[in-house]
Amino acid sequence: ISYALCFDALSEADTIQGVDEAIHTHLGSSFTANNLTLCGHSFGSCQLTWILKAPKMKNRIGSLVLIDPVTILLSEPDVVVNFLYTRRKIQ
């Protein structure tokens, strides 16, 4: 799933619906196996959390691939401060 640059982010419900529609389109409406592998990079780890929690999706997921996830260390004070407040200069 890819997002185009826009001002409105998809809601949790819209994201889950889009993933469910993609599964039905590419794997068929009768797909119920629990062996999906989902991959999320950076902020995509947030959307994977939504999908993992969704009742109609959580039993279908067999594994996750997290690439540089932003959500793993946000419980650490220095990480969350840098994440929220540090601005890098664009060169």
Coordinates of C-alpha atoms in Angstrom, one line a residue:
I1 CA 0.0 0.0 0.0
S2 CA 1.4 3.3 -1.0
Y3 CA 0.2 6.8 -0.2
A4 CA 0.4 9.8 -2.5
L5 CA 1.4 13.1 -1.1
C6 CA -1.6 14.9 0.1
F7 CA -2.8 16.9 3.1
D8 CA -5.3 14.3 4.5
A9 CA -4.0 11.1 6.0
L10 CA -6.2 8.1 5.9
S11 CA -7.9 7.1 9.1
E12 CA -7.4 3.9 10.9
A13 CA -10.6 2.5 9.6
D14 CA -9.9 3.6 6.0
T15 CA -6.4 2.0 6.2
I16 CA -7.7 -1.3 7.4
Q17 CA -10.5 -1.3 4.8
G18 CA -7.9 -0.6 2.0
V19 CA -5.7 -3.4 3.1
D20 CA -8.7 -5.7 3.3
E21 CA -9.8 -4.7 -0.2
A22 CA -6.2 -5.3 -1.5
I23 CA -6.3 -8.8 0.0
H24 CA -9.6 -9.6 -1.6
T25 CA -8.5 -8.2 -5.0
H26 CA -5.2 -10.1 -5.1
L27 CA -5.9 -13.2 -3.1
G28 CA -9.6 -13.7 -3.5
S29 CA -12.6 -13.1 -1.2
S30 CA -12.3 -16.5 0.4
F31 CA -8.8 -16.0 1.6
T32 CA -8.7 -16.8 5.4
A33 CA -5.3 -18.3 5.9
N34 CA -3.1 -16.9 8.7
N35 CA 0.1 -16.6 6.7
L36 CA 0.2 -13.1 5.5
T37 CA 3.5 -11.3 5.8
L38 CA 3.2 -7.6 6.2
C39 CA 6.1 -5.1 5.9
G40 CA 6.2 -1.6 7.3
H41 CA 9.0 1.0 7.0
S42 CA 9.4 3.9 9.5
F43 CA 5.9 5.5 10.0
G44 CA 4.4 2.4 8.3
S45 CA 4.9 0.6 11.6
C46 CA 2.1 2.7 13.0
Q47 CA -0.3 1.4 10.3
L48 CA 0.8 -2.1 11.0
T49 CA -0.2 -1.7 14.6
W50 CA -3.7 -0.7 13.4
I51 CA -3.8 -3.8 11.2
L52 CA -2.6 -6.1 14.0
K53 CA -5.4 -4.8 16.3
A54 CA -8.2 -5.0 13.7
P55 CA -10.5 -8.0 14.5
K56 CA -11.0 -8.9 10.8
M57 CA -7.2 -8.8 10.1
K58 CA -5.3 -10.0 13.2
N59 CA -6.0 -13.7 12.6
R60 CA -4.7 -13.5 9.0
I61 CA -1.2 -12.2 9.9
G62 CA 1.6 -14.8 10.2
S63 CA 4.5 -12.4 10.4
L64 CA 5.7 -8.8 10.3
V65 CA 8.8 -7.2 8.8
L66 CA 9.6 -3.9 10.5
I67 CA 12.2 -1.7 8.8
D68 CA 13.5 1.1 10.9
P69 CA 10.2 1.4 12.9
V70 CA 9.5 4.6 14.7
T71 CA 7.3 3.0 17.3
I72 CA 9.8 0.6 19.0
L73 CA 11.8 3.0 21.1
L74 CA 9.3 5.8 21.7
S75 CA 9.1 4.7 25.3
E76 CA 12.7 5.9 25.8
P77 CA 12.7 9.6 26.9
D78 CA 15.7 10.7 24.7
V79 CA 14.2 9.0 21.6
V80 CA 10.8 10.6 22.1
V81 CA 12.3 14.1 22.6
N82 CA 14.4 13.8 19.5
F83 CA 11.4 12.4 17.6
L84 CA 9.1 15.3 18.6
Y85 CA 11.3 18.3 19.1
T86 CA 14.6 18.0 17.2
R87 CA 14.7 19.7 13.9
R88 CA 17.4 18.9 11.4
K89 CA 18.8 21.5 9.0
I90 CA 18.0 20.7 5.4
Q91 CA 21.1 21.0 3.3

